[in-house]
mmCIF file of C-alpha atoms in Angstrom:
data_model
loop_
_atom_site.group_PDB
_atom_site.id
_atom_site.type_symbol
_atom_site.label_atom_id
_atom_site.label_comp_id
_atom_site.label_asym_id
_atom_site.label_seq_id
_atom_site.Cartn_x
_atom_site.Cartn_y
_atom_site.Cartn_z
ATOM 1 C CA MET R 99 92.021 126.789 83.813
ATOM 2 C CA SER R 100 89.095 126.653 85.936
ATOM 3 C CA GLU R 101 86.836 123.080 85.525
ATOM 4 C CA ASN R 102 83.669 123.282 83.555
ATOM 5 C CA ILE R 103 80.555 121.262 84.432
ATOM 6 C CA HIS R 104 80.288 120.250 80.614
ATOM 7 C CA ASP R 105 83.645 118.117 81.150
ATOM 8 C CA ILE R 106 82.514 116.424 84.146
ATOM 9 C CA THR R 107 81.083 112.587 83.480
ATOM 10 C CA LYS R 108 80.338 109.915 85.701
ATOM 11 C CA GLU R 109 83.326 108.214 84.986
ATOM 12 C CA LYS R 110 85.588 111.163 86.006
ATOM 13 C CA TRP R 111 83.676 111.455 88.992
ATOM 14 C CA VAL R 112 84.296 107.887 89.810
ATOM 15 C CA ASN R 113 87.856 107.975 89.160
ATOM 16 C CA SER R 114 88.469 111.353 91.094
ATOM 17 C CA VAL R 115 86.609 110.063 94.364
ATOM 18 C CA PHE R 116 87.036 106.478 94.503
ATOM 19 C CA PRO R 117 88.206 104.720 96.516
ATOM 20 C CA GLU R 118 87.323 107.392 98.916
ATOM 21 C CA TRP R 119 90.745 107.413 100.919
ATOM 22 C CA GLY R 120 92.769 107.224 97.827
ATOM 23 C CA THR R 121 96.134 105.837 99.063
ATOM 24 C CA TRP R 122 96.418 107.467 102.296
ATOM 25 C CA LEU R 123 96.070 104.341 104.266
ATOM 26 C CA ASN R 124 98.267 102.357 101.912
ATOM 27 C CA GLU R 125 101.053 105.004 102.769
ATOM 28 C CA GLU R 126 100.613 104.766 106.230
ATOM 29 C CA ILE R 127 100.906 100.962 106.482
ATOM 30 C CA GLU R 128 103.800 101.109 104.369
ATOM 31 C CA SER R 129 105.634 103.640 106.197
ATOM 32 C CA GLU R 130 104.742 102.231 109.692
ATOM 33 C CA ASP R 131 107.785 101.215 111.697
ATOM 34 C CA VAL R 132 106.496 98.530 113.945
ATOM 35 C CA LYS R 133 108.483 98.633 117.252
ATOM 36 C CA LYS R 134 110.359 95.571 118.694
ATOM 37 C CA ASP R 135 107.771 93.470 120.861
ATOM 38 C CA THR R 136 104.683 94.998 119.143
ATOM 39 C CA VAL R 137 102.604 94.119 116.410
ATOM 40 C CA SER R 138 100.053 96.415 114.447
ATOM 41 C CA MET R 139 97.048 95.961 112.577
ATOM 42 C CA TRP R 140 94.581 97.861 110.671
ATOM 43 C CA TRP R 141 90.807 97.440 110.341
ATOM 44 C CA LEU R 142 89.737 97.737 106.746
ATOM 45 C CA GLY R 143 86.001 97.253 107.158
ATOM 46 C CA CYS R 144 83.933 93.986 107.661
ATOM 47 C CA THR R 145 86.477 91.581 109.001
ATOM 48 C CA GLY R 146 89.015 92.771 106.852
ATOM 49 C CA ILE R 147 92.453 93.522 108.724
ATOM 50 C CA TRP R 148 96.029 94.035 107.763
ATOM 51 C CA ILE R 149 98.698 92.814 110.154
ATOM 52 C CA LYS R 150 102.395 94.058 110.440
ATOM 53 C CA SER R 151 105.043 92.846 112.565
ATOM 54 C CA HIS R 152 108.197 94.427 113.630
ATOM 55 C CA GLU R 153 110.007 92.073 111.239
ATOM 56 C CA SER R 154 108.112 93.987 108.614
ATOM 57 C CA THR R 155 106.105 90.954 107.542
ATOM 58 C CA ASN R 156 102.710 91.884 106.438
ATOM 59 C CA ILE R 157 99.533 89.654 106.187
ATOM 60 C CA LEU R 158 96.077 90.758 104.796
ATOM 61 C CA CYS R 159 93.099 88.924 105.870
ATOM 62 C CA ASP R 160 89.663 89.163 104.408
ATOM 63 C CA LEU R 161 89.775 92.271 102.713
ATOM 64 C CA TRP R 162 86.605 92.803 100.729
ATOM 65 C CA CYS R 163 86.163 95.314 98.075
ATOM 66 C CA GLY R 164 82.754 94.791 96.785
ATOM 67 C CA SER R 165 79.393 96.249 97.475
ATOM 68 C CA GLY R 166 76.061 95.330 98.792
ATOM 69 C CA LYS R 167 72.591 96.123 97.171
ATOM 70 C CA ARG R 168 72.813 98.845 94.508
ATOM 71 C CA THR R 169 69.179 99.067 93.196
ATOM 72 C CA HIS R 170 65.666 97.945 94.541
ATOM 73 C CA GLY R 171 65.296 95.804 91.521
ATOM 74 C CA THR R 172 62.077 93.450 91.695
ATOM 75 C CA GLY R 173 62.299 93.826 95.693
ATOM 76 C CA MET R 174 62.886 90.026 95.889
ATOM 77 C CA MET R 175 65.844 87.856 96.626
ATOM 78 C CA LYS R 176 67.359 86.138 93.532
ATOM 79 C CA LYS R 177 66.395 82.149 94.067
ATOM 80 C CA GLY R 178 69.009 80.488 96.069
ATOM 81 C CA HIS R 179 70.327 83.527 98.008
ATOM 82 C CA GLN R 180 72.024 82.662 101.147
ATOM 83 C CA MET R 181 69.771 84.612 103.384
ATOM 84 C CA MET R 182 66.606 83.107 101.625
ATOM 85 C CA ARG R 183 68.103 79.546 102.173
ATOM 86 C CA MET R 184 68.821 80.281 105.934
ATOM 87 C CA SER R 185 65.583 81.994 106.935
ATOM 88 C CA GLY R 186 62.833 81.168 104.128
ATOM 89 C CA VAL R 187 62.498 84.909 103.466
ATOM 90 C CA GLN R 188 61.927 85.978 99.785
ATOM 91 C CA LYS R 189 61.776 89.729 100.127
ATOM 92 C CA MET R 190 65.348 91.469 99.342
ATOM 93 C CA GLN R 191 67.671 91.708 102.162
ATOM 94 C CA PRO R 192 68.308 95.397 102.661
ATOM 95 C CA ASN R 193 72.048 94.842 103.147
ATOM 96 C CA LEU R 194 73.573 98.465 101.672
ATOM 97 C CA ARG R 195 77.524 98.659 102.208
ATOM 98 C CA THR R 196 77.892 101.543 104.858
ATOM 99 C CA GLN R 197 81.569 101.834 104.873
ATOM 100 C CA PRO R 198 83.728 103.651 102.760
ATOM 101 C CA PHE R 199 86.956 102.132 100.988
ATOM 102 C CA VAL R 200 89.631 102.949 103.161
ATOM 103 C CA LEU R 201 92.440 100.988 101.302
ATOM 104 C CA ASP R 202 93.276 100.939 97.632
ATOM 105 C CA PRO R 203 93.482 97.574 96.646
ATOM 106 C CA PHE R 204 95.417 98.107 93.388
ATOM 107 C CA GLU R 205 98.124 100.164 95.309
ATOM 108 C CA ILE R 206 98.845 97.070 97.773
ATOM 109 C CA LYS R 207 102.501 96.379 97.995
ATOM 110 C CA ASN R 208 104.600 94.093 100.075
ATOM 111 C CA VAL R 209 102.026 91.724 100.755
ATOM 112 C CA ASP R 210 103.565 88.275 102.103
ATOM 113 C CA ALA R 211 100.402 86.271 102.166
ATOM 114 C CA LEU R 212 96.683 86.883 101.735
ATOM 115 C CA VAL R 213 94.824 84.818 104.261
ATOM 116 C CA VAL R 214 90.770 84.182 103.890
ATOM 117 C CA THR R 215 88.649 82.686 106.635
ATOM 118 C CA HIS R 216 85.961 80.996 104.421
ATOM 119 C CA ILE R 217 84.011 81.193 101.385
ATOM 120 C CA HIS R 218 81.204 84.079 101.855
ATOM 121 C CA SER R 219 82.059 86.781 98.985
ATOM 122 C CA ASP R 220 82.049 89.395 101.853
ATOM 123 C CA HIS R 221 85.256 87.855 102.800
ATOM 124 C CA LEU R 222 86.681 85.950 99.636
ATOM 125 C CA ASP R 223 87.097 88.797 97.105
ATOM 126 C CA ILE R 224 88.209 88.687 93.581
ATOM 127 C CA ASN R 225 89.406 92.336 93.322
ATOM 128 C CA THR R 226 91.506 91.773 96.420
ATOM 129 C CA ALA R 227 92.949 88.373 94.810
ATOM 130 C CA ALA R 228 93.578 90.050 91.654
ATOM 131 C CA ALA R 229 95.585 93.124 93.007
ATOM 132 C CA VAL R 230 97.595 90.967 95.497
ATOM 133 C CA ASN R 231 98.465 88.388 92.612
ATOM 134 C CA LYS R 232 99.668 91.109 90.215
ATOM 135 C CA ASN R 233 101.471 93.467 92.855
ATOM 136 C CA CYS R 234 102.916 91.029 95.338
ATOM 137 C CA PRO R 235 104.110 88.220 93.032
ATOM 138 C CA ASP R 236 105.657 86.065 96.038
ATOM 139 C CA ALA R 237 102.581 86.343 98.325
ATOM 140 C CA LYS R 238 100.719 83.229 99.254
ATOM 141 C CA PHE R 239 96.952 82.573 99.209
ATOM 142 C CA ILE R 240 96.143 80.858 102.272
ATOM 143 C CA GLY R 241 92.583 79.323 103.102
ATOM 144 C CA PRO R 242 90.532 76.137 103.207
ATOM 145 C CA LYS R 243 89.782 74.036 100.572
ATOM 146 C CA GLU R 244 86.823 75.551 98.715
ATOM 147 C CA VAL R 245 88.562 79.229 99.266
ATOM 148 C CA VAL R 246 91.519 77.665 97.413
ATOM 149 C CA GLU R 247 89.108 75.956 94.827
ATOM 150 C CA THR R 248 87.740 79.537 94.169
ATOM 151 C CA TRP R 249 91.085 81.221 93.846
ATOM 152 C CA LEU R 250 92.086 78.530 91.222
ATOM 153 C CA GLY R 251 89.004 79.290 89.150
ATOM 154 C CA TRP R 252 89.789 82.827 89.010
ATOM 155 C CA GLY R 253 93.264 82.062 87.928
ATOM 156 C CA ILE R 254 95.726 82.393 90.803
ATOM 157 C CA PRO R 255 98.454 79.955 90.055
ATOM 158 C CA LYS R 256 98.178 76.728 92.115
ATOM 159 C CA GLU R 257 101.932 76.954 93.350
ATOM 160 C CA LYS R 258 100.968 80.272 95.138
ATOM 161 C CA THR R 259 98.244 78.835 96.973
ATOM 162 C CA ILE R 260 97.956 76.850 100.607
ATOM 163 C CA VAL R 261 95.318 74.752 101.545
ATOM 164 C CA VAL R 262 94.683 74.550 105.204
ATOM 165 C CA LYS R 263 92.486 72.768 107.676
ATOM 166 C CA PRO R 264 92.452 72.908 111.532
ATOM 167 C CA GLY R 265 95.637 72.048 113.246
ATOM 168 C CA ASN R 266 97.752 73.190 110.096
ATOM 169 C CA LYS R 267 100.677 75.799 110.583
ATOM 170 C CA VAL R 268 102.106 77.842 108.065
ATOM 171 C CA LYS R 269 105.441 79.847 108.438
ATOM 172 C CA VAL R 270 105.138 83.384 106.576
ATOM 173 C CA LYS R 271 108.315 84.691 107.497
ATOM 174 C CA ASP R 272 108.434 85.576 111.080
ATOM 175 C CA ILE R 273 104.690 84.850 111.454
ATOM 176 C CA GLU R 274 103.263 81.573 112.320
ATOM 177 C CA VAL R 275 99.666 81.097 111.000
ATOM 178 C CA VAL R 276 97.701 78.395 112.750
ATOM 179 C CA ALA R 277 94.443 77.056 111.243
ATOM 180 C CA LEU R 278 91.952 76.532 113.895
ATOM 181 C CA GLU R 279 88.059 75.200 113.729
ATOM 182 C CA ALA R 280 85.497 77.619 112.564
ATOM 183 C CA PHE R 281 82.073 77.505 113.961
ATOM 184 C CA ASP R 282 80.016 79.322 111.417
ATOM 185 C CA ARG R 283 76.668 77.767 110.990
ATOM 186 C CA THR R 284 75.630 80.092 108.277
ATOM 187 C CA ALA R 285 78.412 79.033 106.176
ATOM 188 C CA LEU R 286 77.309 75.304 106.455
ATOM 189 C CA VAL R 287 73.535 76.017 105.521
ATOM 190 C CA THR R 288 74.741 78.445 102.540
ATOM 191 C CA TRP R 289 77.476 76.547 101.013
ATOM 192 C CA ASP R 290 77.284 76.989 97.393
ATOM 193 C CA ASN R 291 78.494 73.427 96.390
ATOM 194 C CA PRO R 292 76.113 72.095 93.312
ATOM 195 C CA GLU R 293 76.677 68.247 93.973
ATOM 196 C CA GLU R 294 75.525 68.859 97.640
ATOM 197 C CA THR R 295 72.711 71.078 96.587
ATOM 198 C CA LEU R 296 71.598 68.448 94.161
ATOM 199 C CA ARG R 297 71.096 65.812 96.612
ATOM 200 C CA GLY R 298 69.409 68.199 99.142
ATOM 201 C CA LYS R 299 72.362 67.860 101.511
ATOM 202 C CA VAL R 300 73.529 70.379 104.109
ATOM 203 C CA PRO R 301 77.401 69.692 103.986
ATOM 204 C CA GLN R 302 78.746 68.647 107.389
ATOM 205 C CA ASP R 303 82.515 69.367 107.011
ATOM 206 C CA MET R 304 83.294 72.830 108.270
ATOM 207 C CA ASP R 305 86.871 72.646 107.481
ATOM 208 C CA LEU R 306 86.492 72.318 103.726
ATOM 209 C CA ILE R 307 84.922 75.915 103.865
ATOM 210 C CA ALA R 308 85.867 77.817 106.882
ATOM 211 C CA VAL R 309 88.554 78.019 109.365
ATOM 212 C CA ASN R 310 89.633 80.559 112.225
ATOM 213 C CA TYR R 311 93.221 81.644 112.338
ATOM 214 C CA LEU R 312 95.651 82.522 115.205
ATOM 215 C CA PHE R 313 98.532 84.816 114.016
ATOM 216 C CA CYS R 314 101.516 84.524 116.193
ATOM 217 C CA THR R 315 103.881 87.237 116.130
ATOM 218 C CA SER R 316 106.808 88.414 118.195
ATOM 219 C CA GLY R 317 104.706 91.178 119.443
ATOM 220 C CA GLY R 318 101.683 89.295 120.343
ATOM 221 C CA ASN R 319 99.011 86.427 119.181
ATOM 222 C CA ILE R 320 96.035 87.841 117.156
ATOM 223 C CA TYR R 321 92.932 85.321 116.957
ATOM 224 C CA HIS R 322 90.478 86.095 113.785
ATOM 225 C CA ALA R 323 87.123 84.122 114.306
ATOM 226 C CA GLY R 324 85.763 84.932 110.743
ATOM 227 C CA ASP R 325 82.132 85.000 110.975
ATOM 228 C CA SER R 326 81.991 82.257 113.778
ATOM 229 C CA HIS R 327 79.341 82.082 116.024
ATOM 230 C CA TYR R 328 79.812 81.355 119.731
ATOM 231 C CA CYS R 329 80.987 77.889 120.554
ATOM 232 C CA ASN R 330 81.985 76.153 123.901
ATOM 233 C CA LYS R 331 85.269 74.985 121.782
ATOM 234 C CA PHE R 332 86.630 78.644 121.976
ATOM 235 C CA ALA R 333 87.642 77.409 125.401
ATOM 236 C CA GLU R 334 89.815 74.490 124.023
ATOM 237 C CA HIS R 335 91.437 77.109 121.844
ATOM 238 C CA GLY R 336 92.011 79.167 124.562
ATOM 239 C CA ASN R 337 93.732 76.451 126.570
ATOM 240 C CA GLN R 338 95.699 75.351 123.827
ATOM 241 C CA TYR R 339 97.043 78.533 122.708
ATOM 242 C CA LYS R 340 98.170 81.913 124.135
ATOM 243 C CA VAL R 341 95.596 84.592 122.653
ATOM 244 C CA ASP R 342 96.181 88.212 123.109
ATOM 245 C CA VAL R 343 93.796 89.964 121.001
ATOM 246 C CA CYS R 344 90.655 87.974 119.473
ATOM 247 C CA LEU R 345 88.368 89.633 116.880
ATOM 248 C CA GLY R 346 84.837 88.606 116.318
ATOM 249 C CA ALA R 347 81.944 89.264 113.982
ATOM 250 C CA TYR R 348 79.388 91.051 115.936
ATOM 251 C CA GLY R 349 75.954 92.531 114.759
ATOM 252 C CA GLU R 350 72.364 93.054 115.482
ATOM 253 C CA ASN R 351 70.699 90.185 113.877
ATOM 254 C CA PRO R 352 67.404 90.766 112.013
ATOM 255 C CA ARG R 353 64.331 88.981 113.261
ATOM 256 C CA GLY R 354 64.369 85.232 112.097
ATOM 257 C CA ILE R 355 68.235 85.448 111.573
ATOM 258 C CA THR R 356 71.211 84.334 113.733
ATOM 259 C CA ASP R 357 74.290 85.368 111.713
ATOM 260 C CA LYS R 358 76.457 87.551 113.747
ATOM 261 C CA VAL R 359 77.585 87.099 117.570
ATOM 262 C CA THR R 360 75.851 89.232 119.899
ATOM 263 C CA SER R 361 77.395 91.370 122.682
ATOM 264 C CA VAL R 362 77.080 88.878 125.412
ATOM 265 C CA ASP R 363 78.668 86.165 123.473
ATOM 266 C CA MET R 364 81.507 88.598 122.354
ATOM 267 C CA LEU R 365 82.199 88.572 125.961
ATOM 268 C CA ARG R 366 81.792 84.923 126.462
ATOM 269 C CA MET R 367 84.201 84.107 123.437
ATOM 270 C CA ALA R 368 86.611 86.700 124.915
ATOM 271 C CA GLU R 369 86.469 84.919 128.388
ATOM 272 C CA ALA R 370 86.644 81.328 126.634
ATOM 273 C CA LEU R 371 89.778 82.451 124.627
ATOM 274 C CA ASN R 372 91.727 83.681 127.759
ATOM 275 C CA THR R 373 92.544 86.768 125.687
ATOM 276 C CA ASN R 374 93.462 90.140 126.930
ATOM 277 C CA VAL R 375 91.664 92.226 124.243
ATOM 278 C CA VAL R 376 88.310 91.532 122.350
ATOM 279 C CA ILE R 377 87.477 93.561 119.481
ATOM 280 C CA PRO R 378 84.260 93.494 117.649
ATOM 281 C CA VAL R 379 84.013 93.732 113.777
ATOM 282 C CA HIS R 380 81.666 93.120 111.027
ATOM 283 C CA TYR R 381 78.855 95.384 112.714
ATOM 284 C CA ASP R 382 80.048 98.225 110.376
ATOM 285 C CA ILE R 383 79.589 96.970 107.097
ATOM 286 C CA TRP R 384 75.612 96.064 106.505
ATOM 287 C CA SER R 385 73.117 98.467 106.759
ATOM 288 C CA ASN R 386 70.583 95.564 108.243
ATOM 289 C CA PHE R 387 73.003 94.212 110.716
ATOM 290 C CA MET R 388 74.628 97.517 112.161
ATOM 291 C CA ALA R 389 75.164 97.443 116.056
ATOM 292 C CA ASP R 390 76.323 99.776 118.667
ATOM 293 C CA PRO R 391 79.668 98.413 120.303
ATOM 294 C CA LYS R 392 79.388 100.407 123.089
ATOM 295 C CA GLU R 393 76.808 97.803 124.153
ATOM 296 C CA ILE R 394 79.599 95.323 124.781
ATOM 297 C CA THR R 395 81.478 97.944 126.808
ATOM 298 C CA GLU R 396 78.369 98.679 129.083
ATOM 299 C CA ILE R 397 77.746 95.002 129.855
ATOM 300 C CA TRP R 398 81.611 94.425 130.356
ATOM 301 C CA LYS R 399 81.248 97.335 133.253
ATOM 302 C CA MET R 400 78.349 95.334 134.513
ATOM 303 C CA LYS R 401 79.959 92.116 134.782
ATOM 304 C CA LYS R 402 83.829 92.639 134.867
ATOM 305 C CA ASP R 403 84.049 92.459 138.829
ATOM 306 C CA ARG R 404 81.442 89.637 139.386
ATOM 307 C CA LEU R 405 82.782 87.275 136.899
ATOM 308 C CA LYS R 406 86.311 88.585 137.032
ATOM 309 C CA TYR R 407 86.903 89.450 133.522
ATOM 310 C CA ASP R 408 90.473 90.158 132.903
ATOM 311 C CA PHE R 409 90.311 91.427 129.364
ATOM 312 C CA LYS R 410 89.143 94.782 127.907
ATOM 313 C CA PRO R 411 86.784 95.228 125.001
ATOM 314 C CA TYR R 412 88.097 97.731 122.447
ATOM 315 C CA ILE R 413 86.085 99.693 119.964
ATOM 316 C CA TRP R 414 87.922 100.435 116.789
ATOM 317 C CA GLN R 415 87.175 102.476 113.770
ATOM 318 C CA VAL R 416 87.526 101.373 110.299
ATOM 319 C CA GLY R 417 90.898 102.685 109.058
ATOM 320 C CA GLY R 418 92.438 103.020 112.433
ATOM 321 C CA LYS R 419 95.599 101.486 113.649
ATOM 322 C CA PHE R 420 95.555 98.977 116.757
ATOM 323 C CA THR R 421 99.017 98.319 118.212
ATOM 324 C CA TYR R 422 99.352 95.410 120.994
ATOM 325 C CA PRO R 423 100.483 95.532 123.733
ATOM 326 C CA THR R 424 100.684 99.583 123.155
ATOM 327 C CA ASN R 425 96.776 100.072 123.062
ATOM 328 C CA LYS R 426 95.955 96.884 125.312
ATOM 329 C CA ASP R 427 94.510 99.070 128.279
ATOM 330 C CA ASP R 428 92.624 101.618 125.987
ATOM 331 C CA MET R 429 89.211 101.163 125.446
ATOM 332 C CA GLU R 430 88.230 103.288 122.276
ATOM 333 C CA PHE R 431 90.078 104.262 119.202
ATOM 334 C CA ASN R 432 90.180 107.939 118.008
ATOM 335 C CA PHE R 433 91.618 109.326 114.753
ATOM 336 C CA TYR R 434 94.501 111.590 115.137
ATOM 337 C CA ARG R 435 92.808 115.238 114.974
ATOM 338 C CA GLY R 436 95.943 117.067 113.667
ATOM 339 C CA PHE R 437 96.738 120.938 114.425
ATOM 340 C CA ASP R 438 99.364 120.072 117.095
ATOM 341 C CA ASP R 439 101.187 123.037 115.548
ATOM 342 C CA ALA R 440 98.354 125.646 115.673
ATOM 343 C CA PHE R 441 99.439 129.088 115.857
ATOM 344 C CA SER R 442 103.002 128.249 115.275
ATOM 345 C CA VAL R 443 102.763 130.972 112.365
ATOM 346 C CA GLU R 444 100.712 134.089 112.371
ATOM 347 C CA ASN R 445 97.158 133.047 111.344
ATOM 348 C CA ASP R 446 95.337 135.439 109.034
ATOM 349 C CA THR R 447 91.984 135.399 110.686
ATOM 350 C CA PRO R 448 91.590 138.374 112.970
ATOM 351 C CA PHE R 449 90.051 137.041 116.524
ATOM 352 C CA PRO R 450 88.002 139.651 118.699
ATOM 353 C CA SER R 451 89.587 140.391 121.911
ATOM 354 C CA PHE R 452 86.616 138.719 123.813
ATOM 355 C CA LEU R 453 87.529 135.507 122.351
#
């Protein structure tokens, strides 16, 4: 029977369309056979990534399944909003979510660990936590102290959680997760800690609320910088550890805001870390921070010979896969376009001879 407009409701529309990719990417990740001496990862939007090793260990990091602004409301920020506290601006931040949901969190399977970099809600997500807790009963929940406290408040069992601070190492099957110092000034000045807020103090202990991670796999090491700004101490991390791929929170900062890493500092971070590949993320998600990653590529072209850059920038697409070292010399991702078997069967459309 054909559909009728009188049967269509908002609920039916939401259920039939959302998430926009359905389980396409879930199925791709689950079926992926990661080759020996490689490691694969998928970009899930913002700084969310899924890492899968040759040994079939699956780590989910910073998946955010929420939304930005959904109404103009009063046109003003709520009192205490983090951007208000950071800049003094009172007008609403126009941070609309610009990316579709490429993963269905409630169809997640086989996750061995959910790892979160810091306390901000576009990285620490209750929907992701609920889905992983339900679907992957043996998964560990790894994060700094305040991240774990949030999980516990949401109902994640304490025995599933692991608190980390810089220097800690956690073994998740064959992947070693190394917690390192974060350099997220925004997290410091926007930390929602009632006791500290009442005292009018800005917390000084970054380690409680944010860490960076190095994921050490048999196919290569992936450095996730969370929302860190540029810091000279990246060089110390690059001296202490082998970094094959690094990801940084790139974006076009609005007037009066320094929240995302600029194109120049993305390259400085890569150089300091002695990495082979640098990948910008986060610029995709917020309408008021969107940036063109090709700015990084063009500046790299200008400087690569003079500064002897031995790394390459890589422009990813949300929902796309990157495999190291298979893709280390590529500059840009493109989705598979299909039609490899075009005209393998007789087509129905007649073509004029002049075409």
